C-alpha positions as protocol buffer text, in pm:
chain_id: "A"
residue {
  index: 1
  type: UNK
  ca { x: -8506 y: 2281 z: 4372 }
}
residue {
  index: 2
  type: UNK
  ca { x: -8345 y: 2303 z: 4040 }
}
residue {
  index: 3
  type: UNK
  ca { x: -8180 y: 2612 z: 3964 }
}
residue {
  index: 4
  type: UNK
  ca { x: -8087 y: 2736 z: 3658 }
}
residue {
  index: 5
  type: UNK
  ca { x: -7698 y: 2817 z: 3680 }
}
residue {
  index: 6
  type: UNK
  ca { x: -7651 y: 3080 z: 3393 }
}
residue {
  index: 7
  type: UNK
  ca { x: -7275 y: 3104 z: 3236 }
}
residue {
  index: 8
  type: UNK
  ca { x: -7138 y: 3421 z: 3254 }
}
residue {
  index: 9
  type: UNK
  ca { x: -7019 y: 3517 z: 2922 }
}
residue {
  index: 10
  type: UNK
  ca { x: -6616 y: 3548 z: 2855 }
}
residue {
  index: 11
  type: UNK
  ca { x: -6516 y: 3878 z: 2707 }
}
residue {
  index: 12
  type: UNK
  ca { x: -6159 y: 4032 z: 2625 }
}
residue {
  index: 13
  type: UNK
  ca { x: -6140 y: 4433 z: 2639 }
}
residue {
  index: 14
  type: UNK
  ca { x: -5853 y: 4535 z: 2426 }
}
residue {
  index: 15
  type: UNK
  ca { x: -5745 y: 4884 z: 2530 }
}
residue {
  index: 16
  type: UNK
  ca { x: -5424 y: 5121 z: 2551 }
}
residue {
  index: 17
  type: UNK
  ca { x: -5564 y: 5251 z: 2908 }
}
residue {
  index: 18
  type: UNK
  ca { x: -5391 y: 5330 z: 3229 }
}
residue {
  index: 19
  type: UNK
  ca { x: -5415 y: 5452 z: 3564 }
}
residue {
  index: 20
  type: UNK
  ca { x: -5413 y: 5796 z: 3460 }
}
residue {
  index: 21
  type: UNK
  ca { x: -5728 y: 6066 z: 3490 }
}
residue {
  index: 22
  type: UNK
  ca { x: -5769 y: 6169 z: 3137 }
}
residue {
  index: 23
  type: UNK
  ca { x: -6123 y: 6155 z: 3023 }
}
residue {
  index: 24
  type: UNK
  ca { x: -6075 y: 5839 z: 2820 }
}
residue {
  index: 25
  type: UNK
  ca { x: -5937 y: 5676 z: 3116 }
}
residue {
  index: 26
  type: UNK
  ca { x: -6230 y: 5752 z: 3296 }
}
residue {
  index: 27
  type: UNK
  ca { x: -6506 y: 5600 z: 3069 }
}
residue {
  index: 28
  type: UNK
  ca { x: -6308 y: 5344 z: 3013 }
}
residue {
  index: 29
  type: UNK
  ca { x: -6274 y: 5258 z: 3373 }
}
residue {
  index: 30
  type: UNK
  ca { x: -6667 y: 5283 z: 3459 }
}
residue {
  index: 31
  type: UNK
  ca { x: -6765 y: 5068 z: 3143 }
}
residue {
  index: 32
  type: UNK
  ca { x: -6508 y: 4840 z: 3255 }
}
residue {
  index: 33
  type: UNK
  ca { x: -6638 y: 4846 z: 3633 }
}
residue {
  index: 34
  type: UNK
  ca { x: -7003 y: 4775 z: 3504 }
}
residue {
  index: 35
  type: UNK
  ca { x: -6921 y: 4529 z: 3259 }
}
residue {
  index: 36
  type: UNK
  ca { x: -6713 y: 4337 z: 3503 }
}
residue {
  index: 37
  type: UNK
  ca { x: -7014 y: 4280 z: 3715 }
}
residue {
  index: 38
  type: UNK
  ca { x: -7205 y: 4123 z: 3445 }
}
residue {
  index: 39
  type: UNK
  ca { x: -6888 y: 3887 z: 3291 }
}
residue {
  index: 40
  type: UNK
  ca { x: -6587 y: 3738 z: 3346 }
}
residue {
  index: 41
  type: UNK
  ca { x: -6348 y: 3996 z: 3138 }
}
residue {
  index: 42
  type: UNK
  ca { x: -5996 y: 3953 z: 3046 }
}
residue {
  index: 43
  type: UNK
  ca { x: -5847 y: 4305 z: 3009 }
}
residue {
  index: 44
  type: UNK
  ca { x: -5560 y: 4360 z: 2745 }
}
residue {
  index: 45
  type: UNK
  ca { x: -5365 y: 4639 z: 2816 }
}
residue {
  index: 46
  type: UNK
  ca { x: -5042 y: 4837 z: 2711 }
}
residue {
  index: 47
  type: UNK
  ca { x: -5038 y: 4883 z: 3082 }
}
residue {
  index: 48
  type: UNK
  ca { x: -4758 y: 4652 z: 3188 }
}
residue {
  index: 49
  type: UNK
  ca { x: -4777 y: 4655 z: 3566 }
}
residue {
  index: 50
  type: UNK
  ca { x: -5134 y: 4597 z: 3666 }
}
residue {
  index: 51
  type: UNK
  ca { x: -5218 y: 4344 z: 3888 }
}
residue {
  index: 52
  type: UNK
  ca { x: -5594 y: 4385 z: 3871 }
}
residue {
  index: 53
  type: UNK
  ca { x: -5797 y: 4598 z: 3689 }
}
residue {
  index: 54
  type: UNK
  ca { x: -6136 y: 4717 z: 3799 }
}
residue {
  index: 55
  type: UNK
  ca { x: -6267 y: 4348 z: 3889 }
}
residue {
  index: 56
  type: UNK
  ca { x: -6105 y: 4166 z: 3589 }
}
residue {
  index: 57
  type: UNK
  ca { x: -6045 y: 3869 z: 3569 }
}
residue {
  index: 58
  type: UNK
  ca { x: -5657 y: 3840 z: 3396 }
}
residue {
  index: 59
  type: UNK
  ca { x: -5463 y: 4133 z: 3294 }
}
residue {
  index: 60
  type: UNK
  ca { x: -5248 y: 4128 z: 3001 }
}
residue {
  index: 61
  type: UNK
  ca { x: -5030 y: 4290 z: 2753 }
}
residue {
  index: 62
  type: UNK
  ca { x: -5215 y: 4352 z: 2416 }
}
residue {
  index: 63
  type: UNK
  ca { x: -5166 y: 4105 z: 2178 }
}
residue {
  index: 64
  type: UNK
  ca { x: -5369 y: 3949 z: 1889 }
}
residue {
  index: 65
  type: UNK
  ca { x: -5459 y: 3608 z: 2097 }
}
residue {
  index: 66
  type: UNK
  ca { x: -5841 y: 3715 z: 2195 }
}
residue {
  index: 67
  type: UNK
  ca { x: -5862 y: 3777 z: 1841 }
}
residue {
  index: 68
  type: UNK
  ca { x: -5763 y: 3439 z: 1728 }
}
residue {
  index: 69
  type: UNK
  ca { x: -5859 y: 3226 z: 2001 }
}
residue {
  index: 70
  type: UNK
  ca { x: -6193 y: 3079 z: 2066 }
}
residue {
  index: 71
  type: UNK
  ca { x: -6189 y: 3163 z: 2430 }
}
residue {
  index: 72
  type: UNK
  ca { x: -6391 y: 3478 z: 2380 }
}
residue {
  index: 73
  type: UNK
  ca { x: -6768 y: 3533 z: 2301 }
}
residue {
  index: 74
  type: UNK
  ca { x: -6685 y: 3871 z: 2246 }
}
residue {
  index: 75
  type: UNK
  ca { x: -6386 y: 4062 z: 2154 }
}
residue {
  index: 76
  type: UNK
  ca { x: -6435 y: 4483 z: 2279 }
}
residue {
  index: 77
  type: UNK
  ca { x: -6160 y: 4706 z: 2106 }
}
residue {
  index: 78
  type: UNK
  ca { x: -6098 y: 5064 z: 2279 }
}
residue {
  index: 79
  type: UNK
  ca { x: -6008 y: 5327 z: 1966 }
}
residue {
  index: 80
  type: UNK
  ca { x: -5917 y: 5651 z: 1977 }
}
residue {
  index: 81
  type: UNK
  ca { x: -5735 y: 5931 z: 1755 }
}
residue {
  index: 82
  type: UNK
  ca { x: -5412 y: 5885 z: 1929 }
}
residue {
  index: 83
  type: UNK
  ca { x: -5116 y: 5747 z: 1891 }
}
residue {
  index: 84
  type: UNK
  ca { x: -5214 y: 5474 z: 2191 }
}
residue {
  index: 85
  type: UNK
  ca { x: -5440 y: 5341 z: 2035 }
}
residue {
  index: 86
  type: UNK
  ca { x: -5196 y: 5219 z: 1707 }
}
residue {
  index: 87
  type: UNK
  ca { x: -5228 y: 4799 z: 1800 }
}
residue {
  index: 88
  type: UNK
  ca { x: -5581 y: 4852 z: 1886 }
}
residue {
  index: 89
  type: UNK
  ca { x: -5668 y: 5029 z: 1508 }
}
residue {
  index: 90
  type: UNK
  ca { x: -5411 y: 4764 z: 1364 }
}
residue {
  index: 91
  type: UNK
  ca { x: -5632 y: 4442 z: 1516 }
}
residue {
  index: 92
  type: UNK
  ca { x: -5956 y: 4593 z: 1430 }
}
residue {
  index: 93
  type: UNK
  ca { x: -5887 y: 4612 z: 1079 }
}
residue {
  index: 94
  type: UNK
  ca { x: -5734 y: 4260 z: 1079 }
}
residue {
  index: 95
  type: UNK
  ca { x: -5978 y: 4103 z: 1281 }
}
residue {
  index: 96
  type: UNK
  ca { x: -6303 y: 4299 z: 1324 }
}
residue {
  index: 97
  type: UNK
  ca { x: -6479 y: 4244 z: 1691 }
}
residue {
  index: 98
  type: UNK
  ca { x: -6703 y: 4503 z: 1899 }
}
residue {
  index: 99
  type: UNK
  ca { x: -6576 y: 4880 z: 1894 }
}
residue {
  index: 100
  type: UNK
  ca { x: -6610 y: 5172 z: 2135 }
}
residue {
  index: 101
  type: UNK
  ca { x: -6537 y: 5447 z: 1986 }
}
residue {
  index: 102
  type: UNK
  ca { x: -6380 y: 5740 z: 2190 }
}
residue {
  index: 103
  type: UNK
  ca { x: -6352 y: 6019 z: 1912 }
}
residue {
  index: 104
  type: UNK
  ca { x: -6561 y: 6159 z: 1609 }
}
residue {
  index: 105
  type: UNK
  ca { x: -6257 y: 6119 z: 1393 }
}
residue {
  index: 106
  type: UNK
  ca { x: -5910 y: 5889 z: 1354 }
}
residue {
  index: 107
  type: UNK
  ca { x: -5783 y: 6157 z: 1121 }
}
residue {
  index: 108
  type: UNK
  ca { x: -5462 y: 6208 z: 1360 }
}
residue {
  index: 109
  type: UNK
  ca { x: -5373 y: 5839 z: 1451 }
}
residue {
  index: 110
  type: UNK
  ca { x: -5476 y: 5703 z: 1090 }
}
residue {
  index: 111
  type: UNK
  ca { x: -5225 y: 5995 z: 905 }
}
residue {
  index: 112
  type: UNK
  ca { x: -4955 y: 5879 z: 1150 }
}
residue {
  index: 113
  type: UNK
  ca { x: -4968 y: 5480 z: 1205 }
}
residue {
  index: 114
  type: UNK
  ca { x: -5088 y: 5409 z: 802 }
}
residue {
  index: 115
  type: UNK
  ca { x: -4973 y: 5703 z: 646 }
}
residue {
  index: 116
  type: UNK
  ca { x: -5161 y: 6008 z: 477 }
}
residue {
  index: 117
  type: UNK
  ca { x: -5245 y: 5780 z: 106 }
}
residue {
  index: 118
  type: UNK
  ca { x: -5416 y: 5599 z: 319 }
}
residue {
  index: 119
  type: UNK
  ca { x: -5673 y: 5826 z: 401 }
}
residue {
  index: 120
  type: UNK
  ca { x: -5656 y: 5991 z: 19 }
}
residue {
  index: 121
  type: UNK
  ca { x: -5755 y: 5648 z: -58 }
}
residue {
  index: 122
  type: UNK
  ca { x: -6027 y: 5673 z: 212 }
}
residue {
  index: 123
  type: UNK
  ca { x: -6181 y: 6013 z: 124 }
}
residue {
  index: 124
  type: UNK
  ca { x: -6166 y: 5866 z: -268 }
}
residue {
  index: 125
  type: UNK
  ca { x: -6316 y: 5497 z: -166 }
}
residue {
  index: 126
  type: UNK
  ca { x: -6543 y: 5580 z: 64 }
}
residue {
  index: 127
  type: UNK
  ca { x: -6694 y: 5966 z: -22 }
}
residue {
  index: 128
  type: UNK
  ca { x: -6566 y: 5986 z: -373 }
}
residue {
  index: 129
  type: UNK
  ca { x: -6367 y: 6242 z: -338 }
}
residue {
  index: 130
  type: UNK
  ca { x: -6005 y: 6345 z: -478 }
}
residue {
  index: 131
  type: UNK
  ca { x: -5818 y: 6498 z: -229 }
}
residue {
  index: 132
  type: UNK
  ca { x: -5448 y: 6611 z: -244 }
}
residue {
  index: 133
  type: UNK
  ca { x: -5255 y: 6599 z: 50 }
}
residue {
  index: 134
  type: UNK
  ca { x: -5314 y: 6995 z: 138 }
}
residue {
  index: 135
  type: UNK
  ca { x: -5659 y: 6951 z: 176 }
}
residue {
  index: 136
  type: UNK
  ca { x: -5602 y: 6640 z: 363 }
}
residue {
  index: 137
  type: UNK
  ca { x: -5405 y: 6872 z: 647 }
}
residue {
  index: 138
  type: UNK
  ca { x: -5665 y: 7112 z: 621 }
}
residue {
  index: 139
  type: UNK
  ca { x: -5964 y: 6893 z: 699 }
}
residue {
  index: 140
  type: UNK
  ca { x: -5742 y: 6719 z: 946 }
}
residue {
  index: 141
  type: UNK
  ca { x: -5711 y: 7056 z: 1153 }
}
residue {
  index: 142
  type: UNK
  ca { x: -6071 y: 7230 z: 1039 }
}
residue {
  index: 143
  type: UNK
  ca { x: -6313 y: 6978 z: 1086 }
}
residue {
  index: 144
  type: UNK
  ca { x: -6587 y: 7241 z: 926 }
}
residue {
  index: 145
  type: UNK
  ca { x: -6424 y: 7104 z: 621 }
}
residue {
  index: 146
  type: UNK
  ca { x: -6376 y: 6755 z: 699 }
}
residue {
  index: 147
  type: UNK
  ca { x: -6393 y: 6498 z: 407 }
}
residue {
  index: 148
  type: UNK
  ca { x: -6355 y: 6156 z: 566 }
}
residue {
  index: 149
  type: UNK
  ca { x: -6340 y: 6093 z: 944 }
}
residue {
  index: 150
  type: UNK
  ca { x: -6125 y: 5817 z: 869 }
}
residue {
  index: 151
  type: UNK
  ca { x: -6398 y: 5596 z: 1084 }
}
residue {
  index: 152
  type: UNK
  ca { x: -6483 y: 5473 z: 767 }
}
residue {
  index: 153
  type: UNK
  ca { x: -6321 y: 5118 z: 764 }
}
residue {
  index: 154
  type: UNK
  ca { x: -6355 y: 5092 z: 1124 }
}
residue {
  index: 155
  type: UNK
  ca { x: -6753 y: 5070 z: 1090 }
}
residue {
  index: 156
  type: UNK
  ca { x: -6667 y: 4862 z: 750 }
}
residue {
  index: 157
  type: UNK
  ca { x: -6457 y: 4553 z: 996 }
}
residue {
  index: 158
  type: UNK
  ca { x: -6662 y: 4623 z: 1320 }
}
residue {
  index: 159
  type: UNK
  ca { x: -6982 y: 4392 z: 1437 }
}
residue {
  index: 160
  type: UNK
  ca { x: -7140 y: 4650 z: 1668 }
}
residue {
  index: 161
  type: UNK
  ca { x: -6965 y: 5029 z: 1700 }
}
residue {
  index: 162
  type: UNK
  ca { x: -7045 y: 5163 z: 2015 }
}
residue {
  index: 163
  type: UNK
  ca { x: -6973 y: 5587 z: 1996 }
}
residue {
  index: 164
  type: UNK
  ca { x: -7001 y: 5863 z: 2255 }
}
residue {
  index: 165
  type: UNK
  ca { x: -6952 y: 6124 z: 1981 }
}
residue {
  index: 166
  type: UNK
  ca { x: -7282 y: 6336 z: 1847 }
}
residue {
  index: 167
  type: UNK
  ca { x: -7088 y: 6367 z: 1490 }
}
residue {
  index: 168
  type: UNK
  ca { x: -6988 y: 6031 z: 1469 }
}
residue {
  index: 169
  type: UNK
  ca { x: -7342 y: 5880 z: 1524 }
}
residue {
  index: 170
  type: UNK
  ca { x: -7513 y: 6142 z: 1335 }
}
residue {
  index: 171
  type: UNK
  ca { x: -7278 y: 6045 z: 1045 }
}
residue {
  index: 172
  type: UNK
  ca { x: -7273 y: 5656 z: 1076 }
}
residue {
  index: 173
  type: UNK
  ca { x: -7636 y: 5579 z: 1214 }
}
């Protein structure tokens, strides 16, 4: 009998996560354990010591090489509004890929890592709106009054954005 002998496909999962329990952590682990089953995955990881991780295949220490290698069919970036999640942010917007998106905002991370004209230029780019740097803070803190999300060029580089956030889909759908 011939059988049909179907390649798995080769994906790299680019994410800051670690051992601990947070919630992140915790999605991050069961998408990993389910995807796992159905690829071979190379996890990338600002976790330095893992051996193994949730049936990957390879471990290592984030870097831009699934990016700009042809090893990959797909590339899956981890993002988050934290401070973690600065290389991730930094190689989405240089190289694009598959997102999944933890929060309904980057307001936090994006003000720190690329500085708050960069998400004046944002608000002004994307909504058309002038901000000044108060009401920046203030829509950073109050998100009743929220002006950009700062998602904005993350949907703009991204193939496919995968979200767990209500406010984020209703927003971007």
């Amino acid at each position: 009998q011939n059988k049909k002998i179907k390649n798995k496909k080769r994906i790299a999962f680019v994410t800051p996560m670690n051992l601990d329990t947070s919630a992140v952590a915790k999605y991050s682990k069961s998408t990993l354990e389910k995807l796992c089953k159905k690829a071979d995955v190379d996890v990338y990881s600002l976790e330095k010591n893992l051996k193994n991780m949730f049936g990957a295949k390879n471990v290592f220490y984030v870097n831009s090489f699934p990016y700009l290698s042809n090893v990959y069919d797909s590339v899956i970036t981890v993002l988050g509004d934290s401070i973690f999640h600065d290389k991730m942010t930094l190689y989405n917007r240089m190289y694009g890929g598959n997102v999944i998106l933890h929060d309904s905002n980057l307001l936090n991370s994006s003000s720190c890592f690329f500085g708050e004209e960069y998400l004046l230029n944002i608000a002004k780019f994307y909504n058309n709106q002038e901000l000044d740097r108060n009401s920046l803070r203030k829509s950073c803190s109050d998100f009743s009054n929220i002006v950009t999300t700062g998602l904005e060029p993350v949907f703009e580089c991204s193939k496919k954005v995968f979200v767990h956030s209500k406010i984020a889909y209703e927003k971007y759908k």
